[in-house]
mmCIF file of C-alpha atoms in Angstrom:
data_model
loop_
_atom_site.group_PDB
_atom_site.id
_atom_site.type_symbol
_atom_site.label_atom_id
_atom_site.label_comp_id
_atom_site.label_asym_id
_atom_site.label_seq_id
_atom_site.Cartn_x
_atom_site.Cartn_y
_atom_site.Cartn_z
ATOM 1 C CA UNK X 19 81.176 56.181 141.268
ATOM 2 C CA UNK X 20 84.804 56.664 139.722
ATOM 3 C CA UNK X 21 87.467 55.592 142.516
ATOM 4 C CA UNK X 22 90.246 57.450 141.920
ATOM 5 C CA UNK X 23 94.095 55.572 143.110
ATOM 6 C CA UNK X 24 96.035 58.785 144.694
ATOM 7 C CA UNK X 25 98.647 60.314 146.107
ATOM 8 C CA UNK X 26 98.307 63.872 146.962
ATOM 9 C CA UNK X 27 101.068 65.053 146.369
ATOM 10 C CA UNK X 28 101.298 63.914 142.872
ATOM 11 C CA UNK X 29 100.587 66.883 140.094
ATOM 12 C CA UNK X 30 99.362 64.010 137.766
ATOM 13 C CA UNK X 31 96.566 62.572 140.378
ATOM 14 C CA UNK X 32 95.715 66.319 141.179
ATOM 15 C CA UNK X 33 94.817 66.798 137.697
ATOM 16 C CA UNK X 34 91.899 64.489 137.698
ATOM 17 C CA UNK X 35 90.472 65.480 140.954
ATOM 18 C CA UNK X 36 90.832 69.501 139.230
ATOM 19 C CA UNK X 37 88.710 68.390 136.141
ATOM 20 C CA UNK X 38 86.715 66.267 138.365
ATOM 21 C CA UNK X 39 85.877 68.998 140.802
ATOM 22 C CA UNK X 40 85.385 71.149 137.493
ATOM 23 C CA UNK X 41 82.918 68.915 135.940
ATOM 24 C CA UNK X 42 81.232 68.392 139.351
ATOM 25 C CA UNK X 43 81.601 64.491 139.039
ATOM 26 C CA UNK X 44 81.571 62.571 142.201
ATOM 27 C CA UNK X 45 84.478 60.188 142.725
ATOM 28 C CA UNK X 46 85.875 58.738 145.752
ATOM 29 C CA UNK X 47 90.238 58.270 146.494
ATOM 30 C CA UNK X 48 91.870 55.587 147.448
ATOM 31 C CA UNK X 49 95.091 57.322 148.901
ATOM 32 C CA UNK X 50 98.362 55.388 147.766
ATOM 33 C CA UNK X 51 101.653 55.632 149.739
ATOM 34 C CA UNK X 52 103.785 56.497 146.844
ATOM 35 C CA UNK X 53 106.538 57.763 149.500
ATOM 36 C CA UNK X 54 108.362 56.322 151.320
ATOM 37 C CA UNK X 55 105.845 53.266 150.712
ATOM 38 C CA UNK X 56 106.634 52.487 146.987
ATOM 39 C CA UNK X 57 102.891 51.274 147.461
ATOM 40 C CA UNK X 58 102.596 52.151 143.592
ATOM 41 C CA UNK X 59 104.868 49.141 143.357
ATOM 42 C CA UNK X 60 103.569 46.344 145.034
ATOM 43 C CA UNK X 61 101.799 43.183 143.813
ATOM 44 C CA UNK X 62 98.029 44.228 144.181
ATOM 45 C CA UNK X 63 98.993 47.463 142.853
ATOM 46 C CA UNK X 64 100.625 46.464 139.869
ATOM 47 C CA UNK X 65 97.477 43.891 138.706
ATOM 48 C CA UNK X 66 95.537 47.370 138.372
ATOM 49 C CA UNK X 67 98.617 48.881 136.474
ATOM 50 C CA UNK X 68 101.772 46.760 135.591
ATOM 51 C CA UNK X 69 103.559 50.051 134.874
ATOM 52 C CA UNK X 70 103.584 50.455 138.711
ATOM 53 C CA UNK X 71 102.646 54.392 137.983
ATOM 54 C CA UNK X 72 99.704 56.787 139.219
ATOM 55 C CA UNK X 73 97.020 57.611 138.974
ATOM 56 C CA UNK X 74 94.623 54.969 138.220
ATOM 57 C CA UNK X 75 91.080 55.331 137.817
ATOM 58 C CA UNK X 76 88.479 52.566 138.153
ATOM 59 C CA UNK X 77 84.983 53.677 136.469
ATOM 60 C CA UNK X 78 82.561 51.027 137.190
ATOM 61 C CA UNK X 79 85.014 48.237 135.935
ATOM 62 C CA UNK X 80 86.569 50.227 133.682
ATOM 63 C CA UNK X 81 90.577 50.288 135.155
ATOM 64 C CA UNK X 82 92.185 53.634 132.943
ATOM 65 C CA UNK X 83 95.917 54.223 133.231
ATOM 66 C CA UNK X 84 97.776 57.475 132.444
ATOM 67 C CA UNK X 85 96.420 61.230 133.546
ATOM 68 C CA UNK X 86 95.943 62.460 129.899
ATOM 69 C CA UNK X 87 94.000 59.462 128.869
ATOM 70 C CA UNK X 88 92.394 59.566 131.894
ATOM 71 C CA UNK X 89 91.219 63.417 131.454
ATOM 72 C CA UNK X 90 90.449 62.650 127.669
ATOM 73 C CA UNK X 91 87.998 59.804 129.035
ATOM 74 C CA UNK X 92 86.564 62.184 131.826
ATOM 75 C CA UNK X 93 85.778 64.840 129.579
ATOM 76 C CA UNK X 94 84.783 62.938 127.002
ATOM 77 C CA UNK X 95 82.092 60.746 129.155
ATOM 78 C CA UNK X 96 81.067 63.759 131.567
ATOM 79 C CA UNK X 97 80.928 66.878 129.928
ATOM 80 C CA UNK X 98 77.793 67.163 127.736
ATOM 81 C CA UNK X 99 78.833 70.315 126.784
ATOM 82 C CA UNK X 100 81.930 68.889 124.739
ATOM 83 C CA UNK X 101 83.870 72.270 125.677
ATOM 84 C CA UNK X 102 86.673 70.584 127.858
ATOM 85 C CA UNK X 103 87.538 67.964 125.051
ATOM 86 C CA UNK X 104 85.700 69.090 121.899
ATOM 87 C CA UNK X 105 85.226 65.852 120.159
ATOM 88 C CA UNK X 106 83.048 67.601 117.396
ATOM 89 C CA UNK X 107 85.990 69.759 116.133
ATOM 90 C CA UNK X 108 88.630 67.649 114.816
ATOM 91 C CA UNK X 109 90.857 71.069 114.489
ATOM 92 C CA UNK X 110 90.278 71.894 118.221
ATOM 93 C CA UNK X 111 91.155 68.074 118.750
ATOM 94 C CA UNK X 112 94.431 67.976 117.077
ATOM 95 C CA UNK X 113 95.185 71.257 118.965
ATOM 96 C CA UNK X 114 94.468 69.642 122.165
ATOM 97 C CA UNK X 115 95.974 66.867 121.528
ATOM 98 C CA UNK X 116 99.502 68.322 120.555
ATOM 99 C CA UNK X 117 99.377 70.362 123.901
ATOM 100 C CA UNK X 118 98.712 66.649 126.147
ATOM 101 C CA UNK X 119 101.637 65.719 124.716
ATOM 102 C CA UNK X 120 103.513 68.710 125.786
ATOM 103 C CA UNK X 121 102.168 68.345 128.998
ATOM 104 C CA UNK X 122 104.240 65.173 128.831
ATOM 105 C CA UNK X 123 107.159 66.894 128.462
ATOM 106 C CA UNK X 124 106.643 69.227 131.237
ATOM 107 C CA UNK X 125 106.366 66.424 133.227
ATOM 108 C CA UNK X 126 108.905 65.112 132.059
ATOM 109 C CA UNK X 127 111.321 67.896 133.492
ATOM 110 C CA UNK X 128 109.582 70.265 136.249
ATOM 111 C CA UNK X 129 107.948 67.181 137.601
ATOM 112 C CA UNK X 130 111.579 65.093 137.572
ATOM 113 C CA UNK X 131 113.225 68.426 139.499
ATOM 114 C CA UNK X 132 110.530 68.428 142.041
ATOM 115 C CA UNK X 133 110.756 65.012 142.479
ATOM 116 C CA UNK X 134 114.537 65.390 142.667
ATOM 117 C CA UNK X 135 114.171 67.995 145.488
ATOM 118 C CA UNK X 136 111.606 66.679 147.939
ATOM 119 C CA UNK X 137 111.633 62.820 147.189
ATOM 120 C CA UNK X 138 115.427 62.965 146.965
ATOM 121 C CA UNK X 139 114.970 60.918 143.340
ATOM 122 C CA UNK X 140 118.181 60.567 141.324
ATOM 123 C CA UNK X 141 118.040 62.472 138.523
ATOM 124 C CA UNK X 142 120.047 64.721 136.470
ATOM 125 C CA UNK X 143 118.297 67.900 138.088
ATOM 126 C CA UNK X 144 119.972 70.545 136.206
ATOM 127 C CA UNK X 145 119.050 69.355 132.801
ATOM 128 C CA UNK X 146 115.453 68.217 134.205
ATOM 129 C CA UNK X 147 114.929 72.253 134.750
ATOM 130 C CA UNK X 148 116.769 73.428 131.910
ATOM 131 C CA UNK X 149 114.308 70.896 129.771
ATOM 132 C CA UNK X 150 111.702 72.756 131.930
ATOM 133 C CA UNK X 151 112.610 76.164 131.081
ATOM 134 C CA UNK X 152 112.988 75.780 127.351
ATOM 135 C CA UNK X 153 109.213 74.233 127.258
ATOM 136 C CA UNK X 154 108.309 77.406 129.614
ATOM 137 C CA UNK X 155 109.511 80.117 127.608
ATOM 138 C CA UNK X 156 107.746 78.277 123.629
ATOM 139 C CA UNK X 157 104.387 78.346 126.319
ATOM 140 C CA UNK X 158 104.967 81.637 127.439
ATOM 141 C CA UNK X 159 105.883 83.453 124.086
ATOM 142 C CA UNK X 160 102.907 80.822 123.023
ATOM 143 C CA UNK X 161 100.017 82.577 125.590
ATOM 144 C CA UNK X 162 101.530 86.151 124.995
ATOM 145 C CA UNK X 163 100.409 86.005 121.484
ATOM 146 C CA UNK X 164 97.119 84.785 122.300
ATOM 147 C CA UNK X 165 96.479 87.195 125.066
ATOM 148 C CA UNK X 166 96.918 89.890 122.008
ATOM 149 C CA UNK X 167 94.453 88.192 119.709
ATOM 150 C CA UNK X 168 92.055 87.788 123.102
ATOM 151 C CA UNK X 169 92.520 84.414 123.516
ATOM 152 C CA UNK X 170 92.974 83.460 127.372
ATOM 153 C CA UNK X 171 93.666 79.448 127.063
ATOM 154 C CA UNK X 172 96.666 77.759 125.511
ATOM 155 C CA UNK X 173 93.883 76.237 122.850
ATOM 156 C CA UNK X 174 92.129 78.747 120.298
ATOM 157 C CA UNK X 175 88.720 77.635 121.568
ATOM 158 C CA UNK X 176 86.565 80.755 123.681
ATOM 159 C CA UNK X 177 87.108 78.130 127.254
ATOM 160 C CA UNK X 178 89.523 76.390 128.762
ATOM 161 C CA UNK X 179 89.929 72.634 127.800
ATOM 162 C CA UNK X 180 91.879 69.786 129.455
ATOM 163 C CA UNK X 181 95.355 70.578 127.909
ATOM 164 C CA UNK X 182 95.205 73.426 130.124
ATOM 165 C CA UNK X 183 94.391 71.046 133.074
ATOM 166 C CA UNK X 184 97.107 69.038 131.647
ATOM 167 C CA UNK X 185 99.764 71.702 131.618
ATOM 168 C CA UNK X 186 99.017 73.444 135.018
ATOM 169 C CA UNK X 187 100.144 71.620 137.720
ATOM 170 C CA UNK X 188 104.042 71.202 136.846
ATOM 171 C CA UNK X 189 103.812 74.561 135.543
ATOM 172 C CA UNK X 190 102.234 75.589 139.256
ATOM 173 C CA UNK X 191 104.134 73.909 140.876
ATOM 174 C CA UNK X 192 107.548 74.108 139.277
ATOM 175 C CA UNK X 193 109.723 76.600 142.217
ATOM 176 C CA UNK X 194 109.364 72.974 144.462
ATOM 177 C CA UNK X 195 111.608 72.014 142.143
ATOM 178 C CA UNK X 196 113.954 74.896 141.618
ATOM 179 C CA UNK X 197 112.770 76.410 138.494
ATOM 180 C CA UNK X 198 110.983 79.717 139.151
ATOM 181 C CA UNK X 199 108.584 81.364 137.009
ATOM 182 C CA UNK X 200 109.151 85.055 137.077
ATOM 183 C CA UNK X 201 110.591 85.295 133.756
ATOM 184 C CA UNK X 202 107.400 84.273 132.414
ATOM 185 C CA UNK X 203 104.822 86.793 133.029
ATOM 186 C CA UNK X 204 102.266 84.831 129.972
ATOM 187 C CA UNK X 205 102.331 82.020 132.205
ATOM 188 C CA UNK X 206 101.863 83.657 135.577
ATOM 189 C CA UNK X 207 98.698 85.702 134.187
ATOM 190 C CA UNK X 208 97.492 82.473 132.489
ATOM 191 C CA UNK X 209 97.980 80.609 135.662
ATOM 192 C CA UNK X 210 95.799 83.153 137.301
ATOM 193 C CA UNK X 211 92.860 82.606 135.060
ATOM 194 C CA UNK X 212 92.733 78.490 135.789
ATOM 195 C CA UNK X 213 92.775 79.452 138.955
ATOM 196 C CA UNK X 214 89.393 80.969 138.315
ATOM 197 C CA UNK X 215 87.805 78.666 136.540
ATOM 198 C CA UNK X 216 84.657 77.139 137.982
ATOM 199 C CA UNK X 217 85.135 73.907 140.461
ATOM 200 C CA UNK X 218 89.020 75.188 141.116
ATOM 201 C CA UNK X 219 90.454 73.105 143.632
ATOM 202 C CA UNK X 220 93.104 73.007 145.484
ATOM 203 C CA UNK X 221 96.408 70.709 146.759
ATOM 204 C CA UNK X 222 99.448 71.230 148.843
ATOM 205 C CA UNK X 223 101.644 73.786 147.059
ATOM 206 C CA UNK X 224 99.109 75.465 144.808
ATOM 207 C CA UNK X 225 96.662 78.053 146.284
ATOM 208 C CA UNK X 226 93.230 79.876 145.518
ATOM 209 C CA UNK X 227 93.726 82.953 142.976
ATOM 210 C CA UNK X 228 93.917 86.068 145.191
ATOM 211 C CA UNK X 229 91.408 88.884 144.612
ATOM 212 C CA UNK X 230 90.112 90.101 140.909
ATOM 213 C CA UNK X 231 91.741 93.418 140.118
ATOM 214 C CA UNK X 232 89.434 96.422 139.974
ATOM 215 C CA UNK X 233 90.070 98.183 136.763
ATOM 216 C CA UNK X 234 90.528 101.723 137.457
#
């Protein structure tokens, strides 16, 4: 069984346990004080990661480092179905790929303003959401011209696939850290649909989608 280092509160850890839940793959937590406890940074911790950062899985021996490498690994060892990474489609792939690594960059700036906000880190929080902001509005224009070519997932593929597990939860839960999302109506709609995806899960801050709209 996968053992799964966490802190709840962490959008990063939350993504695993959302594909997890998703791919219906058992897994156990191993909750980390990451605040106040700096428990991410203390000697037994850092022999499982020496970057002193979470999550961490450990896969029968197998000790995995990073969320997007992590949810490349999960998807690519879980999911028969190769929809959620699709291995077999080195366009899909590179697709994917380029969107992990704007994930990065999302958390790189809604996650450093939330942190700033409710951790009380010390970081330049009015650059962290203007760097948010800019990556919110090349998503949003990004999903609006999918939605009119049908396409409901930031990847061209017919399903979602982890860089939209990758991108949601800074995205979700970006107003904790000052940067709201009403300006970006792509997003919001597009926020609603992961919420209905199969396995959804919850975590403190982000709640179930509300009730499907009856077309009239």
């Amino acid at each position: 069984m996968i053992t799964l280092y966490d802190y709840e509160l962490s959008g990063n850890c939350y993504k695993l346990r959302l594909l997890m839940s998703s791919l219906g793959v058992d897994h156990k937590t191993v909750p980390i004080d990451f605040y106040p406890g700096r428990e991410h940074k203390s000697e037994w911790f850092l022999k499982l990661n020496p970057l002193g950062q979470l999550p961490v899985i450990d896969d029968d021996g197998l000790i995995l480092r990073d969320a997007q490498a992590i949810l490349v690994y999960l998807a690519s060892k879980y999911d028969p179905s190769g929809t959620w990474y699709p291995r077999d489609s080195p366009a899909q792939l590179g697709e994917v790929s380029q969107w992990l690594a704007f994930a990065d960059g999302i958390t790189a700036t809604s996650s450093a303003a939330r942190l700033h906000d409710a951790l009380f880190y010390d970081f330049d929080v009015d650059a962290a959401r203007a760097g948010a902001h800019r990556l919110f509005r090349i998503l949003d224009e990004h999903l609006w011209f999918g939605e009119q070519q049908g396409r409901n997932w930031i990847c061209s593929s017919s399903h979602p696939t982890i860089a939209d597990i990758a991108c949601f939860p800074y995205i979700i839960l970006s107003e904790e850290g000052g940067i709201p999302r009403q300006d970006y109506p792509a997003i919001r709609r597009w926020c609603d649909r992961v919420k209905r995806i199969k396995g959804f899960t919850v975590m403190s801050g982000v709640f179930p989608a509300g009730p499907a709209k009856v077309a009239a």
